[in-house]
Amino acid sequence: MSFPLKRTSATQNFPFPSENETVYENPPCLVWVPIKNVKEYTVTVKDVEGKNVLNQKTDKNYIYDEKLWKSGKYVWNVIADDGSERGEQSFELSDKAIEVERPDAKTVFESVPANVRPRHLFTKEDVSSLLADHAQDFEILKRNVEMALSHGMPEPPKYQHYGDALPYREYFGMYRDYCDRDLIACCLMYALTGDKTVGEYAKKLLLTICDMNPLGPCSLMGEWGDEVGLSNARCLPAAFDMMYDLLDEKQRKYVAATVAVYAKQCEKRIKKINYPENPSNSHVGRLPAYLGEAALVLKGTGVESEETLISWLDTALDIYNGIFPFYGCRDGSWAEGAFYSTSYTKWFLPFFSAVERFSGKSLFTRPFYMRYSQYLLHFCNARYENHPFGDGYWCRPTDAEWPGFFAQNPYRVYAERFGPELARQRMKEVGDTDYFRLHLLDIFLPRPEKSMENALTGDAENCALFSDGGFAAMHTDINSEKDICVLMRASRYTADSHRHADQGSFALYCGGKALISPSGYFGRQYGSKHHFEWTRNTIAHNVALIDGKGQKKDVDAVGKFTYFDKEKRLCKMDLADAYEDVKKYERTIELDENGVIVTDIIESDTEVSVKYPLHTLVEPKADGEKVTVKRDNCVLTIEAVSGDMKLKEIKDEYDVDLNAEVPKEYQVTMPQQYHIYYEAEKAAKHVIKVRFSVSTR
């Protein structure tokens, strides 16, 4: 049997490190493509002198050492028990690599104080410093509590068997307000102040939620959808810990047993898909943290044996010490896009913080977490009116469709710990909010005792390439209110999950206003006809269709950046693999003080036509072949410089309506978008140059 060198499915992890790659964590987690029916692998790592640094067997498709290595060059190999061999590959461990101390389950568990409550998010000794450090956040929390006290108790879901009940999408959106928002706000207020009135309300809400059967529609196992179960698995451990002293003995056992049920569901679901081998499932990717949190808060309750709790903790820590995060890349980017990054980088923060306090070892000391704030600077700027790429690019913190999911202040924790300074400024600029909508569990976390200084984050720059995730950003002046910015995607992550068939697409901004943007929405919900047949497809983005066809959606439909020059503000992308029957598709994007030039070179074995879609958020005006888009602070002029491009039409409708096949009572209204289409007649080779001139006013 041959050893697979490339992924065979988009669910699998990427092999790491690749040939001649420079590695920035010490010791690294080595990953390879698993082989079906293989039960054991032997991994060898040798230094330049041929000495064994690692020679170890494992039943997993990844491995990490417990001791530090010296910087320098290494050769590694993987041999399967069926005799197949991956072959030797070289990599270099940078002298700037972060030294990773990986916490182990037994040590962490034994360090948890059994008789201290609360202990998970913080202890009573932390309260005075937390209130001093978070005075503004505490004022917002007060408004949350006022809202919760007048909101009442949730009703159980009935969409599983009542025909006239609130449907799944509408119910879980409402349920988050009760669980993720109201319950946690009141628990926090009680834990921080001891306010008994709020505490009694929180207890009633907690017990009401526990009264909802954790099977059926409240289950994590997904027969009727898993969102309610995800909220409970996320919130109940911390709520139980904060409310512990207000619960009597029977209530403690009841709530603890409910937490345990959800923990077992977390473990079962992680194992069901073999998450370490198939880490692309974004919902299952949340569960290791919730499983670990349950283990920490249930210590001393007697509802599960210590052996079981330690095994849960071991499962969680092995994932976070090893292959996690799949969508969070070593360059700091999040492959699912800015919108999803702002929540998926928060789900695990309470667990990470607890592990750090109990063990003295930090799960944050890995390249993604240290570099993530750099990605935020370019792709999660609160001043921008949308945030490409992927699902939810259109959402903002107060968005009516997904309130709070573009998390309150995504810079929190990451900018505080790792900078750069501009990220800390942006964190402050995010500003006040009327109330916290979703993410409350990471607000009142104690600061780490150890300094988190590192050599990886770097300074903020006008141009940044995130090659692992497949993103790039170029600005004329990232600090200017008149900054012209172009964002681009060309990625090894293909069009599945929350990503689109948009390899090579770009978005253009001036002062945060979108001039060229992605288009489309979820509509009523993820998976709507509009979402699947418009938003996720190439025609909804700003890259060519070939003979009327967009990009593929299989595991090989990738794009890549082939050249990036920060000084010249120029990048090149290879997009050929994303299309059928295209021999070459090279896209070059150049930014200057007057806008952007996009040049496409497209070659095929036969003559093909090119459709060139562009999308805007305000109505464009045509003047011959030129198109003008006017915003408050600038004017964009689009002109095809070469390539025999003709302006075919400007539309204010989608090919698939926003509410297609949606019952009238659940139809949604979203801001209008506009669609510009240029076309070039058939040719075996196209050289298309389009100038996007931007003038500020």
XYZ file of C-alpha atoms in Angstrom:
697
model
C 0.000 0.000 0.000
C 1.292 3.449 -0.881
C 1.497 6.087 1.826
C -0.838 9.041 1.066
C 1.043 12.309 0.717
C -2.015 14.476 0.036
C -5.369 14.708 1.743
C -8.114 12.610 0.210
C -10.900 14.561 1.920
C -11.508 18.169 2.945
C -12.301 16.891 6.449
C -8.698 15.793 7.040
C -5.855 17.760 8.549
C -3.043 19.107 6.397
C 0.298 17.287 6.711
C 2.808 19.321 8.726
C 5.551 20.301 8.302
C 5.790 20.198 4.525
C 9.083 19.776 2.712
C 11.613 22.492 3.727
C 9.061 24.335 5.862
C 10.251 26.570 8.698
C 8.591 25.666 11.988
C 7.889 28.173 14.768
C 6.881 25.992 17.725
C 9.274 23.885 19.773
C 8.681 20.988 19.920
C 6.302 20.891 16.949
C 3.249 18.725 16.472
C 3.981 16.533 13.432
C 0.927 15.554 11.364
C 0.434 13.164 8.446
C -2.462 11.837 6.378
C -3.860 8.720 8.074
C -4.078 5.341 6.347
C -7.247 3.299 6.647
C -6.903 0.155 8.797
C -3.406 1.082 10.011
C -3.255 0.719 13.786
C 0.271 1.997 14.506
C 2.854 4.350 13.060
C 6.549 4.745 13.818
C 7.800 8.317 13.645
C 11.488 9.143 13.393
C 13.115 12.570 13.560
C 16.840 13.036 12.985
C 19.056 16.090 13.267
C 21.669 17.163 10.712
C 24.183 14.789 12.253
C 21.845 11.853 11.781
C 21.123 11.431 15.487
C 17.638 10.359 16.555
C 15.712 13.177 18.216
C 12.505 11.165 18.218
C 11.797 7.497 17.532
C 8.356 6.666 18.781
C 5.264 4.611 17.979
C 1.726 6.015 18.044
C -1.766 4.934 17.043
C -2.625 8.513 16.037
C -1.808 10.454 12.881
C 0.097 13.095 14.835
C 2.752 13.216 17.502
C 4.494 15.781 19.702
C 7.523 15.398 21.918
C 7.680 16.371 25.593
C 11.202 17.785 25.455
C 12.540 20.860 23.680
C 14.663 20.522 20.534
C 17.562 22.646 19.377
C 16.923 25.037 16.523
C 18.195 23.859 13.155
C 17.410 21.434 10.342
C 15.730 18.049 10.779
C 14.575 15.107 8.710
C 11.454 13.170 9.636
C 9.705 10.055 8.398
C 6.588 8.021 9.151
C 6.371 4.234 8.702
C 3.016 2.444 8.967
C 2.546 -1.030 10.403
C 1.509 -2.280 6.943
C 5.054 -1.566 5.724
C 4.270 1.598 3.768
C 6.588 4.539 4.318
C 5.892 8.226 3.900
C 9.516 8.995 2.972
C 11.950 11.422 4.551
C 11.151 15.108 4.511
C 13.230 18.041 5.737
C 12.179 20.998 7.851
C 13.881 23.708 9.871
C 13.101 24.632 13.464
C 13.498 28.405 13.703
C 15.613 29.976 16.422
C 12.548 32.214 16.985
C 10.317 29.212 17.648
C 8.101 29.486 20.726
C 8.963 27.033 23.469
C 5.798 25.050 24.139
C 5.199 23.521 27.572
C 2.269 21.187 27.055
C 0.058 20.691 30.134
C -0.928 17.108 30.987
C -4.326 16.027 32.282
C -3.313 14.459 35.593
C -1.239 17.464 36.687
C -3.962 19.933 35.726
C -6.683 17.911 37.447
C -4.730 17.481 40.659
C -4.121 21.237 40.770
C -7.843 22.055 40.772
C -8.862 23.088 44.305
C -11.703 20.712 45.184
C -13.338 22.903 47.856
C -13.104 26.317 46.178
C -16.117 27.845 44.385
C -16.185 29.634 42.081
C -12.920 28.425 40.579
C -13.474 27.979 36.870
C -13.499 31.498 35.407
C -12.090 33.145 38.535
C -12.038 32.834 42.308
C -13.325 35.207 44.975
C -9.773 36.462 45.438
C -9.785 37.656 41.806
C -12.976 39.698 42.060
C -11.604 43.042 43.285
C -8.953 43.207 40.545
C -11.447 42.086 37.900
C -13.896 44.830 38.855
C -11.111 47.403 38.806
C -9.819 46.246 35.416
C -13.266 45.916 33.831
C -15.223 48.867 35.149
C -16.701 49.659 31.724
C -17.583 46.015 31.088
C -19.256 45.830 34.490
C -21.546 48.747 33.595
C -22.573 46.894 30.435
C -23.135 43.740 32.492
C -25.585 45.673 34.676
C -27.692 46.415 31.595
C -27.572 42.746 30.658
C -28.877 41.805 34.086
C -31.725 44.328 33.905
C -32.716 42.837 30.570
C -32.502 39.276 31.926
C -34.645 39.997 34.985
C -37.466 41.211 32.760
C -37.099 38.469 30.165
C -38.554 35.518 32.028
C -37.925 31.798 31.601
C -37.534 29.870 28.319
C -40.071 27.348 27.078
C -38.777 23.936 25.960
C -38.319 23.438 22.207
C -41.264 21.802 20.498
C -40.204 21.740 16.855
C -39.576 17.992 17.061
C -43.253 17.032 17.247
C -45.529 20.119 17.336
C -46.392 21.226 13.826
C -47.197 24.811 14.813
C -44.172 25.281 17.108
C -41.400 27.807 16.598
C -39.035 26.201 14.042
C -35.462 25.182 14.820
C -33.667 28.242 13.414
C -35.930 30.729 15.136
C -35.967 28.753 18.391
C -32.226 28.412 18.890
C -31.719 32.093 18.079
C -34.183 32.907 20.859
C -32.697 30.276 23.185
C -29.240 31.837 23.059
C -30.771 34.940 24.623
C -31.879 32.911 27.633
C -28.838 30.672 28.018
C -25.703 32.278 26.546
C -26.803 35.813 27.408
C -29.213 35.976 30.389
C -27.996 32.973 32.381
C -24.322 33.847 32.138
C -24.905 37.550 32.796
C -26.803 36.806 36.008
C -24.331 34.157 37.135
C -21.477 36.582 36.585
C -23.241 39.344 38.495
C -23.854 37.033 41.440
C -20.282 35.687 41.441
C -18.826 39.202 41.210
C -21.099 40.971 43.703
C -22.994 38.378 45.746
C -26.316 40.021 44.784
C -28.835 37.465 46.115
C -31.767 38.754 44.076
C -29.840 38.237 40.852
C -28.447 34.973 42.185
C -31.888 33.523 42.900
C -33.035 34.474 39.418
C -29.936 32.856 37.917
C -30.583 29.701 39.951
C -34.157 29.492 38.729
C -33.011 29.956 35.131
C -30.263 27.359 35.543
C -32.668 24.773 36.976
C -35.262 25.574 34.299
C -32.670 24.845 31.615
C -31.655 21.619 33.357
C -35.328 20.590 33.401
C -35.228 20.473 29.598
C -34.414 16.883 28.698
C -30.771 16.816 27.452
C -31.858 14.207 24.914
C -34.120 14.972 21.973
C -33.996 18.543 20.644
C -31.708 19.684 23.477
C -29.134 17.012 22.657
C -25.728 17.533 21.095
C -26.206 14.454 18.953
C -28.091 16.354 16.298
C -31.272 14.440 15.396
C -33.135 17.758 15.510
C -30.111 20.023 15.241
C -27.436 20.633 17.873
C -27.497 24.383 18.567
C -29.489 24.178 21.817
C -27.184 21.427 23.048
C -24.139 23.480 22.098
C -25.385 26.393 24.198
C -25.974 24.122 27.186
C -22.644 22.308 26.861
C -20.918 25.678 26.625
C -22.664 27.506 29.460
C -23.702 24.985 32.108
C -20.224 24.151 33.489
C -19.409 27.786 34.268
C -22.957 28.482 35.504
C -22.815 25.493 37.862
C -19.470 26.638 39.243
C -20.627 30.219 39.841
C -23.979 29.206 41.361
C -22.611 26.378 43.509
C -23.099 27.949 46.930
C -26.728 28.936 46.163
C -27.691 25.376 45.265
C -28.688 22.880 47.920
C -27.195 19.383 47.896
C -29.913 17.855 45.720
C -29.769 20.736 43.261
C -25.984 20.447 43.026
C -26.221 16.767 42.135
C -28.970 17.509 39.619
C -27.068 20.260 37.813
C -23.778 18.354 38.018
C -25.457 15.281 36.510
C -26.810 17.434 33.661
C -23.331 18.819 33.015
C -22.060 15.237 32.941
C -24.677 14.178 30.383
C -23.538 16.930 28.031
C -19.889 16.059 28.652
C -20.553 12.444 27.650
C -22.267 13.672 24.507
C -19.239 15.859 23.761
C -16.917 12.877 24.158
C -19.139 10.604 22.078
C -19.354 13.086 19.234
C -15.603 13.754 19.239
C -14.949 10.026 18.995
C -17.733 9.357 16.499
C -16.044 11.347 13.741
C -12.523 10.681 15.062
C -12.067 14.435 15.377
C -8.235 14.440 15.521
C -8.205 12.801 12.068
C -11.148 14.836 10.714
C -10.950 18.239 12.426
C -12.910 20.250 9.868
C -16.277 19.913 11.633
C -16.674 23.361 13.140
C -19.383 22.347 15.630
C -17.423 19.365 16.948
C -14.366 21.632 17.082
C -15.991 23.490 19.995
C -16.563 20.382 22.086
C -13.068 19.566 23.432
C -13.172 22.774 25.502
C -16.622 22.004 26.873
C -15.528 18.450 27.730
C -12.455 19.789 29.545
C -14.486 22.397 31.410
C -16.916 19.751 32.605
C -14.007 17.713 33.972
C -12.688 20.730 35.910
C -15.983 21.877 37.444
C -17.216 18.371 38.305
C -14.179 17.516 40.409
C -15.378 16.802 43.921
C -19.059 16.408 43.010
C -19.067 12.606 42.967
C -21.230 12.351 39.824
C -18.320 10.843 37.860
C -15.156 9.076 38.969
C -11.880 10.951 38.981
C -10.610 8.442 36.431
C -13.409 9.430 34.050
C -12.866 13.151 34.594
C -9.132 12.819 33.967
C -9.823 10.856 30.782
C -12.109 13.673 29.571
C -9.428 16.202 30.377
C -6.811 14.100 28.611
C -8.952 13.977 25.459
C -9.328 17.756 25.469
C -5.695 18.549 26.221
C -4.357 16.107 23.646
C -6.377 17.909 20.970
C -5.274 21.380 22.093
C -1.660 20.270 22.544
C -1.739 18.660 19.114
C -3.757 19.230 15.967
C -5.987 22.135 17.104
C -7.006 24.510 15.619
C -7.742 23.231 12.103
C -9.130 26.519 10.810
C -6.732 28.624 12.860
C -3.491 28.661 10.886
C 0.089 29.043 11.998
C 0.231 32.453 10.289
C -2.561 33.741 12.546
C -5.408 33.655 10.025
C -8.698 31.820 10.380
C -9.591 29.888 7.225
C -13.364 30.101 7.838
C -13.179 33.882 7.500
C -13.389 36.886 9.780
C -16.983 36.442 10.952
C -16.511 32.895 12.178
C -13.077 33.614 13.587
C -14.517 36.101 16.064
C -16.581 33.425 17.793
C -14.553 30.297 17.181
C -11.546 31.894 18.834
C -13.641 32.546 21.952
C -15.393 29.225 22.632
C -12.252 27.746 24.221
C -11.037 30.795 26.161
C -12.539 29.835 29.572
C -10.913 26.397 29.359
C -7.546 27.804 28.257
C -7.618 30.334 31.087
C -8.465 27.693 33.692
C -5.736 25.321 32.507
C -3.231 28.158 32.615
C -4.142 29.134 36.184
C -4.231 25.578 37.513
C -1.098 24.231 35.801
C 1.118 27.250 35.152
C 1.395 26.079 31.522
C -0.375 27.919 28.730
C -2.188 26.486 25.726
C -1.832 29.947 24.152
C 1.887 29.497 23.522
C 1.517 28.404 19.917
C 1.908 30.426 16.703
C -1.776 30.821 15.777
C -2.836 32.442 19.041
C 0.195 34.725 19.108
C -0.330 35.923 15.540
C -4.126 36.037 15.438
C -4.312 39.732 16.350
C -2.376 40.518 13.147
C -5.142 38.884 11.131
C -7.717 40.852 13.127
C -6.061 44.137 12.162
C -6.691 43.552 8.479
C -9.841 41.437 8.370
C -11.809 42.368 11.527
C -11.587 46.147 11.568
C -14.706 47.489 13.302
C -14.660 50.515 10.990
C -15.292 48.342 7.926
C -18.883 47.770 6.897
C -18.310 44.126 6.072
C -15.540 41.575 6.546
C -14.742 39.109 3.740
C -14.393 36.152 3.242
C -16.886 33.302 3.781
C -20.284 33.049 5.428
C -21.354 35.927 7.635
C -19.030 38.442 5.955
C -21.964 40.895 6.008
C -22.613 40.661 9.779
C -21.721 43.216 12.401
C -22.060 43.035 16.233
C -25.646 44.328 16.216
C -26.708 42.512 13.058
C -30.377 41.511 13.133
C -29.695 38.165 11.492
C -27.006 36.820 13.851
C -26.825 39.225 16.809
C -23.642 39.029 18.799
C -21.991 36.384 16.657
C -19.493 38.913 15.342
C -18.160 38.735 18.851
C -17.985 41.705 21.163
C -14.436 42.961 20.815
C -12.670 40.050 19.098
C -9.335 41.640 20.058
C -9.919 40.853 23.729
C -7.341 38.438 25.201
C -5.299 38.160 21.983
C -4.353 41.828 21.646
C -3.972 42.176 25.414
C -1.494 39.305 25.529
C 0.332 39.510 22.224
C -0.185 42.914 20.623
C 0.950 44.516 18.385
C 0.288 47.968 19.783
C -2.112 48.893 16.967
C -4.217 45.864 17.886
C -4.401 47.102 21.482
C -5.565 50.481 20.174
C -8.207 48.811 18.014
C -9.385 46.852 21.040
C -10.069 50.157 22.809
C -11.676 51.658 19.696
C -14.274 48.893 19.455
C -15.949 50.929 22.155
C -18.964 50.602 24.368
C -21.990 48.507 23.520
C -25.522 48.637 24.852
C -25.302 45.060 26.150
C -23.373 41.825 25.605
C -25.234 39.619 23.137
C -23.424 36.309 23.167
C -19.852 36.065 24.389
C -19.789 36.794 28.124
C -17.576 33.963 29.362
C -14.281 35.543 28.287
C -14.897 39.053 29.656
C -13.951 38.617 33.309
C -10.881 36.385 33.082
C -7.835 37.027 35.273
C -4.666 38.179 33.598
C -1.898 35.588 33.230
C 0.782 35.572 35.885
C 3.565 34.989 33.365
C 4.630 37.457 30.696
C 3.440 36.442 27.226
C 6.117 38.308 25.265
C 7.066 36.530 22.050
C 9.051 36.905 18.860
C 6.241 35.930 16.490
C 3.557 38.620 16.529
C 5.627 41.382 14.940
C 4.619 44.976 14.227
C 1.561 46.131 12.323
C 2.287 46.667 8.619
C 0.410 48.048 5.630
C 0.695 44.766 3.757
C 0.349 41.266 5.127
C 0.282 37.797 3.580
C -1.327 34.907 5.462
C -0.227 32.078 3.202
C -1.360 29.186 5.437
C -4.959 30.365 5.552
C -4.764 31.882 2.088
C -5.425 35.589 2.668
C -3.629 38.815 1.842
C -4.219 42.472 2.629
C -2.678 45.615 1.131
C -3.293 49.152 2.436
C -2.120 52.562 1.307
C -2.025 53.586 4.996
C -3.570 51.294 7.593
C -3.780 54.197 10.082
C -5.421 56.705 7.744
C -9.138 57.471 7.588
C -8.694 57.637 3.794
C -6.888 54.315 3.582
C -7.476 52.369 0.375
C -7.388 48.674 1.111
C -7.691 45.530 -0.980
C -8.330 42.129 0.626
C -7.765 38.865 -1.280
C -8.250 35.114 -0.875
C -6.351 32.245 -2.546
C -6.310 29.238 -0.270
C -5.592 25.548 0.184
C -8.931 25.483 2.062
C -11.606 24.747 -0.500
C -15.301 25.598 -0.821
C -16.927 23.559 1.918
C -18.347 24.263 5.381
C -18.601 28.065 5.663
C -16.228 28.849 2.769
C -17.177 29.790 -0.768
C -15.985 29.038 -4.303
C -14.158 32.383 -4.344
C -10.492 31.565 -4.944
C -8.816 34.743 -6.205
C -11.692 37.012 -5.257
C -10.999 40.448 -3.777
C -12.757 43.232 -1.916
C -11.878 46.915 -2.162
C -12.390 49.543 0.565
C -11.828 53.219 1.060
C -11.966 54.498 4.622
C -13.840 51.345 5.591
C -16.572 51.768 2.969
C -16.947 48.791 0.647
C -16.473 49.694 -3.019
C -16.185 46.137 -4.320
C -17.626 43.462 -2.044
C -18.761 39.852 -1.900
C -22.502 39.455 -2.337
C -25.337 37.348 -0.963
C -26.480 36.291 2.504
C -27.595 33.281 4.492
C -31.153 34.461 4.008
C -33.362 32.908 6.626
C -30.666 30.430 7.660
C -27.560 28.509 6.689
C -28.473 26.159 3.853
C -31.244 28.238 2.333
C -31.650 28.023 -1.450
C -30.224 31.553 -1.794
C -27.254 30.706 0.408
C -26.341 27.435 -1.326
C -27.131 28.450 -4.895
C -25.888 32.050 -4.824
C -23.773 33.151 -1.854
C -21.446 30.125 -1.842
C -20.856 30.205 -5.605
C -18.339 32.033 -7.768
C -20.904 34.286 -9.430
C -21.527 35.976 -6.056
C -17.860 37.029 -5.879
C -15.331 39.100 -7.755
C -13.486 36.590 -9.914
C -14.109 35.223 -13.397
C -16.524 32.583 -14.613
C -15.153 30.521 -17.504
C -17.677 29.591 -20.198
C -20.351 30.557 -17.703
C -19.094 28.133 -15.069
C -17.696 29.016 -11.674
C -15.130 27.223 -9.570
C -15.215 23.610 -8.427
C -15.910 22.623 -4.826
C -13.813 19.480 -4.453
C -10.717 18.902 -2.323
C -8.398 19.903 -5.205
C -10.088 23.221 -6.051
C -7.392 25.316 -4.411
C -5.766 28.657 -5.013
C -2.384 29.939 -3.884
C -0.360 33.110 -3.630
C 2.749 32.782 -5.766
C 4.276 36.242 -5.215
C 3.815 38.980 -2.631
C 5.801 42.213 -2.479
C 5.026 44.474 0.476
C 7.031 47.395 -0.861
C 5.515 47.355 -4.352
C 2.091 46.434 -2.953
C 1.749 43.720 -5.547
C 0.667 40.097 -5.358
C 0.086 37.203 -7.749
C -2.212 34.218 -7.403
C -2.489 30.900 -9.234
C -6.167 29.973 -9.604
C -6.063 27.309 -12.347
C -6.747 24.364 -10.024
C -10.011 25.938 -8.905
C -11.553 25.577 -12.384
C -12.400 22.810 -14.835
C -10.527 22.811 -18.143
C -8.353 25.839 -17.404
C -4.672 25.484 -18.206
C -3.647 28.776 -16.595
C -5.330 31.430 -14.501
C -2.892 33.944 -13.038
C -4.352 36.957 -11.251
C -2.154 39.934 -10.379
C -3.360 42.705 -8.082
C -1.469 45.989 -7.687
C -2.362 48.734 -5.225
C -1.263 52.367 -5.484
C -2.466 55.699 -4.122
C -5.059 55.896 -6.889
C -6.633 52.471 -6.507
C -6.112 48.968 -7.824
C -5.205 47.276 -11.107
C -6.348 43.668 -11.526
C -4.784 41.660 -14.361
C -6.025 38.192 -15.286
C -4.195 35.859 -17.666
C -6.451 32.933 -18.551
C -5.443 30.147 -20.927
C -7.333 27.059 -22.062
C -6.863 24.310 -24.628
C -10.052 25.480 -26.307
C -11.636 28.869 -26.828
C -13.591 30.005 -23.773
C -15.619 33.065 -22.855
C -15.041 35.020 -19.650
C -17.750 36.500 -17.469
C -16.383 39.060 -15.020
C -18.766 39.739 -12.092
C -18.296 42.599 -9.642
C -20.543 43.438 -6.697
C -21.256 46.629 -4.772
C -23.429 47.787 -1.871
C -24.750 50.942 -3.577
C -26.203 51.442 -7.025
C -23.501 51.828 -9.703
C -23.852 54.184 -12.675
C -22.709 53.271 -16.188
C -21.209 55.686 -18.722
C -20.419 53.645 -21.794
C -18.012 50.923 -20.674
C -17.114 52.781 -17.479
C -18.922 52.214 -14.178
C -18.934 54.606 -11.205
C -19.669 53.760 -7.574
C -20.055 56.709 -5.189
C -19.700 56.416 -1.424
C -19.664 59.052 1.318
C -15.916 59.511 1.287
C -14.827 58.446 -2.187
C -15.668 57.619 -5.786
C -14.727 54.398 -7.573
C -14.392 54.287 -11.357
C -14.161 50.869 -13.031
C -12.633 50.679 -16.498
C -11.460 47.703 -18.548
C -8.038 48.756 -19.814
C -7.446 45.707 -22.017
C -8.941 42.330 -22.878
C -11.890 43.374 -25.067
C -14.207 43.471 -22.050
C -17.733 44.739 -22.659
C -20.157 45.896 -19.989
C -23.170 43.599 -20.355
C -25.480 44.605 -17.526
C -25.963 46.000 -14.050
C -28.568 44.227 -11.906
C -30.143 44.805 -8.509
C -31.449 41.238 -8.249
C -29.849 37.888 -7.454
C -30.180 34.930 -9.773
C -31.574 33.143 -6.703
C -33.857 35.326 -4.606
C -32.994 36.009 -0.976
C -36.258 34.367 0.153
C -36.531 31.636 -2.457
C -38.681 28.766 -1.086
C -38.936 30.436 2.345
C -42.432 30.554 3.911
C -43.792 34.079 3.987
C -43.829 34.292 7.782
C -40.081 33.582 7.954
C -38.864 35.694 5.066
C -36.098 38.183 5.809
C -35.119 41.617 4.611
C -31.461 42.435 4.044
C -29.700 45.476 2.551
C -29.773 45.757 -1.223
C -26.747 44.688 -3.272
C -25.846 45.359 -6.911
C -24.158 43.246 -9.552
C -22.001 44.413 -12.460
C -21.196 42.025 -15.310
C -18.476 42.459 -17.911
C -17.869 39.803 -20.561
C -15.138 38.885 -23.038
C -15.835 36.787 -26.136
C -14.334 33.365 -26.720
C -10.562 33.021 -27.011
C -7.952 30.431 -26.073
C -6.030 33.124 -24.181
C -7.377 36.141 -22.345
C -5.295 38.974 -20.908
C -7.735 41.150 -19.005
C -6.677 44.294 -17.184
C -9.194 46.312 -15.177
C -8.423 49.587 -13.438
C -10.328 50.415 -10.235
C -9.605 54.119 -9.718
C -10.392 55.562 -6.290
C -10.624 59.289 -5.604
C -11.299 60.518 -2.083
C -13.409 63.541 -1.281
